[in-house]
Structures are given as C-alpha cells and as structure tokens.
Short mmCIF file of C-alpha atoms in Angstrom, two decimals:
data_model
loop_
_atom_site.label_atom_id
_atom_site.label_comp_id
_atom_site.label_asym_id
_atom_site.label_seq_id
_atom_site.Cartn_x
_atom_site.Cartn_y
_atom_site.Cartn_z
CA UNK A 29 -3.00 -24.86 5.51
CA UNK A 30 -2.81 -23.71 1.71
CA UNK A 31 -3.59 -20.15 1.43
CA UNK A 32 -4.84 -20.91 -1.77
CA UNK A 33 -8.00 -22.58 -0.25
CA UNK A 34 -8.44 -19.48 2.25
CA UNK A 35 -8.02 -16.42 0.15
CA UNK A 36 -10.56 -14.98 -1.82
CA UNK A 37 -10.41 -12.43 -4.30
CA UNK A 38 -10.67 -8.88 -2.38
CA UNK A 39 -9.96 -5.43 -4.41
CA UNK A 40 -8.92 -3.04 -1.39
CA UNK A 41 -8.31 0.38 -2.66
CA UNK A 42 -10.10 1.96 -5.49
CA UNK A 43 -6.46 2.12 -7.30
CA UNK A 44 -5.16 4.83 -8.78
CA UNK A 45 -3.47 3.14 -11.07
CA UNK A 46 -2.93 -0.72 -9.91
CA UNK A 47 -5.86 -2.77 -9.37
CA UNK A 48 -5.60 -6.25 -7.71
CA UNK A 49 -6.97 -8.68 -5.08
CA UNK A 50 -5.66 -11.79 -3.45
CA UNK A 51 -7.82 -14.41 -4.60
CA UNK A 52 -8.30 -18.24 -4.60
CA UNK A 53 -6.40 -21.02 -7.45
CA UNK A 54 -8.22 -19.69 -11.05
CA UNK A 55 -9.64 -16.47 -10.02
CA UNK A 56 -9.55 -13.98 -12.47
CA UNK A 57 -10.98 -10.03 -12.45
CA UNK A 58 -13.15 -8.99 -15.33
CA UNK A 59 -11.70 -6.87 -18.00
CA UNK A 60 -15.45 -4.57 -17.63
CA UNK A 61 -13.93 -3.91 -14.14
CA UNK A 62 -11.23 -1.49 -15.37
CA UNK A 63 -13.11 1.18 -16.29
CA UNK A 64 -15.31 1.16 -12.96
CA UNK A 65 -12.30 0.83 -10.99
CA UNK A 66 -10.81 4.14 -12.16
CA UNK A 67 -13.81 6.55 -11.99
CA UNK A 68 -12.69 9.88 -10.48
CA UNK A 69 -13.60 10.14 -6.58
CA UNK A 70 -16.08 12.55 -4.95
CA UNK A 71 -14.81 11.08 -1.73
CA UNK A 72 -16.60 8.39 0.97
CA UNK A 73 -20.41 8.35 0.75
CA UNK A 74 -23.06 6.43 2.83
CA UNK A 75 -22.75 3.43 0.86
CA UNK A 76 -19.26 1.25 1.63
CA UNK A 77 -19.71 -0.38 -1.71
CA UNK A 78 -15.97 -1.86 -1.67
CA UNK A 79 -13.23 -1.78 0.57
CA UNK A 80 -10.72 0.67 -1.78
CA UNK A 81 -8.27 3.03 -1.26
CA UNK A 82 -6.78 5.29 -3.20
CA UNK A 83 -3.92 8.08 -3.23
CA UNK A 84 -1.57 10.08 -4.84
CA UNK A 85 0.67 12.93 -5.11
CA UNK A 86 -0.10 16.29 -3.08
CA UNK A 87 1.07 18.21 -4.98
CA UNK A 88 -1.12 18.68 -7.87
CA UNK A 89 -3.65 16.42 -9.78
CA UNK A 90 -3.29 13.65 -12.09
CA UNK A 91 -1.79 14.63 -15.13
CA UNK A 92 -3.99 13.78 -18.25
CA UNK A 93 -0.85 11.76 -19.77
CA UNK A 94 -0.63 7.86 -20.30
CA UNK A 95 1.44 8.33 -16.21
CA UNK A 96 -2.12 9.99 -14.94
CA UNK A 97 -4.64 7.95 -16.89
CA UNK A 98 -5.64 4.77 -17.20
CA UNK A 99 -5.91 3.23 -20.60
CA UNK A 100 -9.65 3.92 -20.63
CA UNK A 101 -9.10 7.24 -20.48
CA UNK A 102 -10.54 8.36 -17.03
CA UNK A 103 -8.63 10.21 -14.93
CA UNK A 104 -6.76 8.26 -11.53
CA UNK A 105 -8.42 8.20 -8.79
CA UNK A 106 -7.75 10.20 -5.47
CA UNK A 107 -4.14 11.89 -6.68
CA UNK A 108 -4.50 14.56 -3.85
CA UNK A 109 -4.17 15.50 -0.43
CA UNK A 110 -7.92 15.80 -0.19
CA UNK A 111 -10.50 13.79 -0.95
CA UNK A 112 -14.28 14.65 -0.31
CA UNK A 113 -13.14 17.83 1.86
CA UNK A 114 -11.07 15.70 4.05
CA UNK A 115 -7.65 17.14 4.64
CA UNK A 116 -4.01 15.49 5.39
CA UNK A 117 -2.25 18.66 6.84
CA UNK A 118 -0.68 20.00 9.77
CA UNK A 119 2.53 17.01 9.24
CA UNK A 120 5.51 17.17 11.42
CA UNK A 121 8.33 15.02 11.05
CA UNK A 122 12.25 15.33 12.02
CA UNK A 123 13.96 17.54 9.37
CA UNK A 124 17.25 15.22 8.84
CA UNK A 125 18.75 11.57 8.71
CA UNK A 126 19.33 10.47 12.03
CA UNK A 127 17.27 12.78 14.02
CA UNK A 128 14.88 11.71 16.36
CA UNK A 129 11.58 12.69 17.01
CA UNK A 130 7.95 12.22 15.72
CA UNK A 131 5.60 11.74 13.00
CA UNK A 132 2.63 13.66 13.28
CA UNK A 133 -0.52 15.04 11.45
CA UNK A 134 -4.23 15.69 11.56
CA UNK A 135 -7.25 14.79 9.25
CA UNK A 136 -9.74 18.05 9.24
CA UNK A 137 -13.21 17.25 7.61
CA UNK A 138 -15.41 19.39 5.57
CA UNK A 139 -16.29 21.57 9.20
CA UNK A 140 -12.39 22.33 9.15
CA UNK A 141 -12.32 20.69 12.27
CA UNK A 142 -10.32 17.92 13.44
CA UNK A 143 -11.75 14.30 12.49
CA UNK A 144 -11.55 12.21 15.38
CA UNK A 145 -13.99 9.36 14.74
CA UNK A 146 -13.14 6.62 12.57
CA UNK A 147 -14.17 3.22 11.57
CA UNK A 148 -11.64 -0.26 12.77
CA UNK A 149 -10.69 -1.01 9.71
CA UNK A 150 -8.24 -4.50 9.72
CA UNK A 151 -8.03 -4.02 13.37
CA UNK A 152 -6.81 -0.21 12.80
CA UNK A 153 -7.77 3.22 12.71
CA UNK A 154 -5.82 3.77 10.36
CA UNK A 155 -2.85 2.58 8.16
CA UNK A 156 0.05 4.59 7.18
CA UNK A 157 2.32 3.87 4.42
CA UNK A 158 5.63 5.87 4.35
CA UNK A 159 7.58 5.28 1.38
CA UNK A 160 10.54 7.62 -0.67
CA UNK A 161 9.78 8.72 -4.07
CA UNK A 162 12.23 6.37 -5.60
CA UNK A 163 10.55 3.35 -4.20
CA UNK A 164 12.65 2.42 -1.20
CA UNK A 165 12.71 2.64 2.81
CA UNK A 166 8.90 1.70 2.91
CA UNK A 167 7.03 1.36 5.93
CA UNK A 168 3.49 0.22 6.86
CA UNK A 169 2.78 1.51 10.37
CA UNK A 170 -0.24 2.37 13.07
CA UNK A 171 0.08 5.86 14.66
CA UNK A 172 -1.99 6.80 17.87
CA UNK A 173 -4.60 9.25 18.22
CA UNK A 174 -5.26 11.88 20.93
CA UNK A 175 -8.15 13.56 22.14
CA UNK A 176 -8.04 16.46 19.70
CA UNK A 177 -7.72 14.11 16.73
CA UNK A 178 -3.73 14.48 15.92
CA UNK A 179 -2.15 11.32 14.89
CA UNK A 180 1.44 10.37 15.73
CA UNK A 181 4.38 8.23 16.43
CA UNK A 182 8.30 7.67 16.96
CA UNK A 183 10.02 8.55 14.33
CA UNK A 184 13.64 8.74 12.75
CA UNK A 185 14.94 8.46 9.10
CA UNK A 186 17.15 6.24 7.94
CA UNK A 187 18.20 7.91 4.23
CA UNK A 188 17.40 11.28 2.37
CA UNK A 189 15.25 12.23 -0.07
CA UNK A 190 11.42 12.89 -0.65
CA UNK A 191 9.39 10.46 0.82
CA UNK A 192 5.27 10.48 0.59
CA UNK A 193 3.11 9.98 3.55
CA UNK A 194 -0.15 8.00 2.98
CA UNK A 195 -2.66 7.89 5.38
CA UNK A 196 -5.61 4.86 4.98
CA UNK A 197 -8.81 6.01 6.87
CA UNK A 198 -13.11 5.40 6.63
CA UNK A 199 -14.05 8.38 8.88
CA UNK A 200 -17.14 7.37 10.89
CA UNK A 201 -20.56 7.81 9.22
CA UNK A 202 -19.34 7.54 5.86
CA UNK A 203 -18.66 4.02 5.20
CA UNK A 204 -15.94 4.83 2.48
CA UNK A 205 -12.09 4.71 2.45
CA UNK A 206 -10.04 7.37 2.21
CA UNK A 207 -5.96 7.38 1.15
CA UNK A 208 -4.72 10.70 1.76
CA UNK A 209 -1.15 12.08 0.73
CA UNK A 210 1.60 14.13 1.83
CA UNK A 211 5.05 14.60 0.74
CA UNK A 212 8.08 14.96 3.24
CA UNK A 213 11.46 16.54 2.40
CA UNK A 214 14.24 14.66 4.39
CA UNK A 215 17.91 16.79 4.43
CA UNK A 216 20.91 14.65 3.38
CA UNK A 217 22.85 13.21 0.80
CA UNK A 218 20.18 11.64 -1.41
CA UNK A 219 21.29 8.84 -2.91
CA UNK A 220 18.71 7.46 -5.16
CA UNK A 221 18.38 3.77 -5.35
CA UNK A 222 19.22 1.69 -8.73
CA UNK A 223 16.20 0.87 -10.88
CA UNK A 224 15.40 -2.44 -12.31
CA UNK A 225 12.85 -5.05 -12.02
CA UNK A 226 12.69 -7.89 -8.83
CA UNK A 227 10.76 -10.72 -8.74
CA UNK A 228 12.27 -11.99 -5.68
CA UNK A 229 13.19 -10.49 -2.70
CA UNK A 230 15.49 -11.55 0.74
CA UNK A 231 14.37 -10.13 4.29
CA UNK A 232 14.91 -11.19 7.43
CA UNK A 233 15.88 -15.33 6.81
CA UNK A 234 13.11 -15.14 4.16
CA UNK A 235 13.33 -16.31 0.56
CA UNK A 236 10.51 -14.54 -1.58
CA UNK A 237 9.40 -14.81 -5.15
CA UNK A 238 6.57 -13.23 -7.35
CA UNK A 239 5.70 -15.52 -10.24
CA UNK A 240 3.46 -14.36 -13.14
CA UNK A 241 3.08 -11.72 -15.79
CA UNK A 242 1.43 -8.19 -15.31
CA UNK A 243 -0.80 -7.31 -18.00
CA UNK A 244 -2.11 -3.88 -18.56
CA UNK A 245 -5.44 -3.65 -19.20
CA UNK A 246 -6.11 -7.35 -18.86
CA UNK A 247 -6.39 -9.67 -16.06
CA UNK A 248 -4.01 -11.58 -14.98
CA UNK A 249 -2.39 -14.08 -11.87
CA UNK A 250 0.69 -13.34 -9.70
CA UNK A 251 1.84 -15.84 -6.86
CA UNK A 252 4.41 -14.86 -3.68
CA UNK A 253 6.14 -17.98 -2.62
CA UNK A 254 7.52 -18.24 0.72
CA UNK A 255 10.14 -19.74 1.88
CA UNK A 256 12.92 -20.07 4.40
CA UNK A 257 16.39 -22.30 4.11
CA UNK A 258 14.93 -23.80 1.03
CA UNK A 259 11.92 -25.50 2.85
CA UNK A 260 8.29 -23.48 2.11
CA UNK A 261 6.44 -21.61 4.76
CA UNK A 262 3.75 -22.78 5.99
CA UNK A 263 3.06 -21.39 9.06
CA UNK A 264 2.14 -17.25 7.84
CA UNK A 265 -0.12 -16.32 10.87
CA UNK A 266 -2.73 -13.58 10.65
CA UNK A 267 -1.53 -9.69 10.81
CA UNK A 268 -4.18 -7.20 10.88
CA UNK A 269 -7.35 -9.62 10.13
CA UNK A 270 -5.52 -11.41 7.71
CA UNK A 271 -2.37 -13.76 6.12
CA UNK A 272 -0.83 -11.07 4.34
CA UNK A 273 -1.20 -7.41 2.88
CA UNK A 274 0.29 -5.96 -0.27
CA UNK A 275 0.69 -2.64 -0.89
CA UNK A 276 0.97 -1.38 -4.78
CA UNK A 277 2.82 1.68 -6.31
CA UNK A 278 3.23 2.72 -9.55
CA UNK A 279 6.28 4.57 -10.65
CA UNK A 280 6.88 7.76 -11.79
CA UNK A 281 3.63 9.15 -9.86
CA UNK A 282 3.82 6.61 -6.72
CA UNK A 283 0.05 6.23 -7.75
CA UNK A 284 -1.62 3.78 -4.47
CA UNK A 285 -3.33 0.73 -3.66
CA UNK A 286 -3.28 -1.54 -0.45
CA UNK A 287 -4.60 -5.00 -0.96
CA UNK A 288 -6.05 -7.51 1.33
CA UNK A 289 -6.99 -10.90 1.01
CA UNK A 290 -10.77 -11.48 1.65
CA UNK A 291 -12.83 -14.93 1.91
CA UNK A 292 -13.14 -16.35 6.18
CA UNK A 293 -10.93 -14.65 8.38
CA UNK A 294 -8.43 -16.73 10.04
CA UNK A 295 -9.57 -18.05 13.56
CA UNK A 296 -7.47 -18.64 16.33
CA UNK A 297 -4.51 -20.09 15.59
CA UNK A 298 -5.01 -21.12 12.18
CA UNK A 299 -1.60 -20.93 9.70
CA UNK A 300 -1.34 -20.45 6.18
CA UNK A 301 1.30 -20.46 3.19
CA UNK A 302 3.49 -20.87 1.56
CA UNK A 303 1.53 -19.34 -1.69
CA UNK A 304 -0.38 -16.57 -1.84
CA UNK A 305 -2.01 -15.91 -5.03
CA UNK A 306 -4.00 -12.80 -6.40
CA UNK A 307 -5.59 -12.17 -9.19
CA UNK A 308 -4.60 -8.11 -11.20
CA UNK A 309 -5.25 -5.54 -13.25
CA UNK A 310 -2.59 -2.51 -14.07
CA UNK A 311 -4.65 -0.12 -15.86
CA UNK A 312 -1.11 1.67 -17.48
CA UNK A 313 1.71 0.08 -19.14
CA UNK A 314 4.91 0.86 -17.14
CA UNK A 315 6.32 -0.24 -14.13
CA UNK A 316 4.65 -1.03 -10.73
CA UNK A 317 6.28 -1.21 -7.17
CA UNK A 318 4.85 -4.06 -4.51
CA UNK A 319 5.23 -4.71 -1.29
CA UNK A 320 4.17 -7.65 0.95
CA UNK A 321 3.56 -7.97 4.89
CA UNK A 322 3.46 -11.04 6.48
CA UNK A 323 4.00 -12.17 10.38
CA UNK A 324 5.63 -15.43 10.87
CA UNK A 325 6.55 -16.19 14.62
CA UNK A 326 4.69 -12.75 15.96
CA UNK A 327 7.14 -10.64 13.77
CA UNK A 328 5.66 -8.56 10.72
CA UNK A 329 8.38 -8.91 7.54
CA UNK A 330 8.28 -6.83 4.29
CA UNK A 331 9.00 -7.77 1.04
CA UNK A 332 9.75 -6.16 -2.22
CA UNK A 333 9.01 -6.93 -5.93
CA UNK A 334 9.22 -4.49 -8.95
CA UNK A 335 7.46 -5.67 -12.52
CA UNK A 336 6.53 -3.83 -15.71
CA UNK A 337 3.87 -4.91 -17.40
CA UNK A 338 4.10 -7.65 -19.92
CA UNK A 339 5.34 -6.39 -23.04
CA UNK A 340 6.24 -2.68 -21.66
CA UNK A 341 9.05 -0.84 -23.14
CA UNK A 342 8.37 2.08 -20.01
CA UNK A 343 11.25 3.16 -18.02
CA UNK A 344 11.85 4.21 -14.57
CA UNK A 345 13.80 6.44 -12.26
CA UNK A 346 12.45 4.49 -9.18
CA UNK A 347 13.94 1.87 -7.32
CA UNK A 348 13.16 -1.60 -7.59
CA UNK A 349 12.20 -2.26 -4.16
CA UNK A 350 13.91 -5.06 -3.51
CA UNK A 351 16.58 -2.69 -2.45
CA UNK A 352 17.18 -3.62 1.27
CA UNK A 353 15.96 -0.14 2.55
CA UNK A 354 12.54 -1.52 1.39
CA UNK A 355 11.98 -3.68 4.13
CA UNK A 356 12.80 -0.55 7.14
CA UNK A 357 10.18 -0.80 9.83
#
C-alpha cells in the first residue's frame, strides 16, 4: 500500500527550530504557520490544540542569535529543562563507556512532587530520545515507570562525549506535550564524529534516501525512499500507532522536534512504503539533523539524514548522522 495515500500531514512537536509533518502527494504547510509555530511556551494547558513537542538545551535559554531564533524573530520554543513548572531532574546514568547499569529520572510538577499520571501518547507514556551533542549514537526508547513516578531502563554507552536526554510526555489533565531536556557527561575518549551532509543512509540491509530541498522560512517537500537489495519496501508495518516517526535536530543547539504521520491509523495488518513523504518548514538557515524509525518484519530500524537548508552557507561541528553510531538502539 503507498504511504503516500495513507499519510496525512501531522506537525508533532511545537519545534524549536524544525517544523514538519508527514503528509500526503502535494501537501504543503503555510508560510503564516511559521510564526505561530515558534511562539514561546508557557507549558501544557487544558486545550491539546496540536500534538507538538518541543525541547532544548538545559543548560540555559535560547540565545537571541540567528542559532536561538527563528527568522521571525520569536524566541525557540521550550529550550529548557522545564517547561510550565514541570521538571526533568533527579537523572542517573552509568558514568563511562562500557559500564552497565541504568537510565533513570523523574518528572516533578508544579507541587514539587513526583508526576506519575500521564496521557498514552502513540501507545507510550512517554518517548525518550537520547542523542550526543555531535549528532550521533541516537536512540528512541520507552522507559518504565514505578509507583513513585521514577522512570528507567537498561542502560550502557557505546562512545564518549555529551549526550542530551529528551523526555516526550502530556502529563494527565493537561492535554499538552511536553519535551523536556537533560544533558549527560559520558567519560572516555571523545571522538567527535565528521560533519557533512547525508541524504542517504545504510542500516541494517536497508537502503535509505531523503530527496528534496529544505527551505528556511518557506515550505517545502522531502521524500524517504526505502529500499532493500535494490527492490523498494513495501511492506513498513505500524510502530507506535503509525508507519514511521522522524525525529528532527538542529545543529549547533540540538534544538527538537518528533514527527508523526497523521491521517487513519493503520489497522491490523495493513503495510505501507516504500515512500514516505512530508511536507517542512526550518524556521533558521543552517543545518538540521533527522532521523527515521520504521519496523519492517517486527524489528524497529533507524535511519540518518543531515541537510542544510537550500542555499545555506552555515557550518557545523555536528555529525552528519548517517554516521553508523546513529542507528544504536
């Protein structure tokens, strides 16, 4: 089945500094749209007007430079480790490539307290996106939640460096998303990966290419092909509600937005592929990092792309992600 025919557009994410939506053949997203999409955030209210997310750095807000604005001017959107006094904190993770242990942290609300109710949101709780700072060793994953509200998981590091930690919730009785962000110092020899742009990528027996141009400030199309030994894919089964996810970051400030196709959900057994085409808006000129989940055969596969915009003489000390560590799960 042509995924064309199934996907419609769907912003998830009110980004910080990528905006996009898988959408059907011809779809485009208003210009007007830009401005809207990057109003600051007061956090989740009453009213789930979209299905957004945003994030950002922890360490301090958006700088009011072209890397912490959008080209309107407003400031991008949720660059924080709280949002709406809710709170990422309490994170524990092993110290040093190689070490096992776990990933852990808690969401307090604005009572201080632990958070523990939260709205299924693409069949999860929540969604957490681990990725370093240069772009590589990303991860989308699904920690568990215990009684007293602390999140956590199995974890191990593959490679040095700084990595951030976001996590994608709606806490219960708000009906807004929330993306909030940590960063996570890994001991090691860093060795950062090389930069340049990828708009195909190799995982796993897969063959992967992003076709279009990325316009700042304008709408425009992008298409991921799949295929495997030179025949297309046409058999992309549903993962989390859906036929695939894509997860945006911008360099330089690693900026967030996760994107999800919208339009009938599959049913039953129902296939897909091998394009998948979404409509986008990057609100900066520079260079933006992407990342693609798909399931094929009951196994979830990542893939990488890196683009600048179209016409962008912006540089970046990121990595391209289509470095292999990309595609870590």
């Amino acid at each position: 089945m042509n995924a064309a025919g199934r996907l419609g557009a769907y912003a998830a994410g009110l980004a910080v500094a990528f905006t996009g939506a898988f959408a059907a053949a011809g779809a485009v997203v208003p210009e007007g749209t830009v401005s809207a999409w990057m109003q600051s955030v007061d956090g989740p209210t009453d009213q789930h007007a979209s299905d957004q997310h945003s994030g950002g750095q922890e360490d301090s807000p958006a700088p009011a430079s072209s890397s912490g604005t959008a080209r309107t001017g407003s400031p991008v959107r949720g660059v924080a480790m709280e949002q709406g006094g809710y709170l990422l904190q309490g994170i524990s993770a092993p110290e040093a490539v190689g070490q096992a242990g776990e990933l852990s942290f808690t969401i307090t609300g604005r009572d201080g307290k632990p958070v523990t109710a939260f709205d299924t949101e693409h069949e999860k709780d929540l969604h957490l996106i681990v990725v370093r700072s240069d772009g590589a060793h990303y991860r989308h994953v699904h920690p568990v939640m215990d009684e007293a509200g602390r999140w956590a998981l199995p974890w191990s590091w593959d490679a040095a460096g700084t990595y951030r930690i976001y996590a994608d919730v709606v806490p219960s009785g708000t009906g807004g998303n929330l993306t909030l962000t940590r960063t996570v110092a890994v001991a090691g020899d860093f060795a950062p990966a090389a930069s340049e742009v990828a708009a195909t990528d190799g995982v796993d027996g897969f063959q992967l290419s992003l076709n279009g141009e990325l316009s700042a400030g304008s709408a425009s199309t992008l298409t991921v092909n799949v295929s495997r030994n030179g025949q297309p894919v046409t058999d992309l089964q549903p993962y989390l509600g859906a036929y695939g996810h894509l997860v945006a970051l911008r360099s330089g400030d690693l900026a967030y937005l996760h994107v999800h196709p919208e339009g009938a959900e599959p049913v039953g057994n129902e296939v897909s592929g091998p394009a998948v085409e979404f409509a986008t808006t990057a609100p900066t000129p520079g260079r933006y990092y992407l990342y693609f989940d798909f399931q094929v055969d009951g196994t979830v596969h990542s893939a990488g792309f890196a683009l600048d915009t179209h016409g962008s003489s912006a540089t970046s000390t990121g990595d391209s992600a289509a470095d292999d560590g990309h595609s870590d799960h």
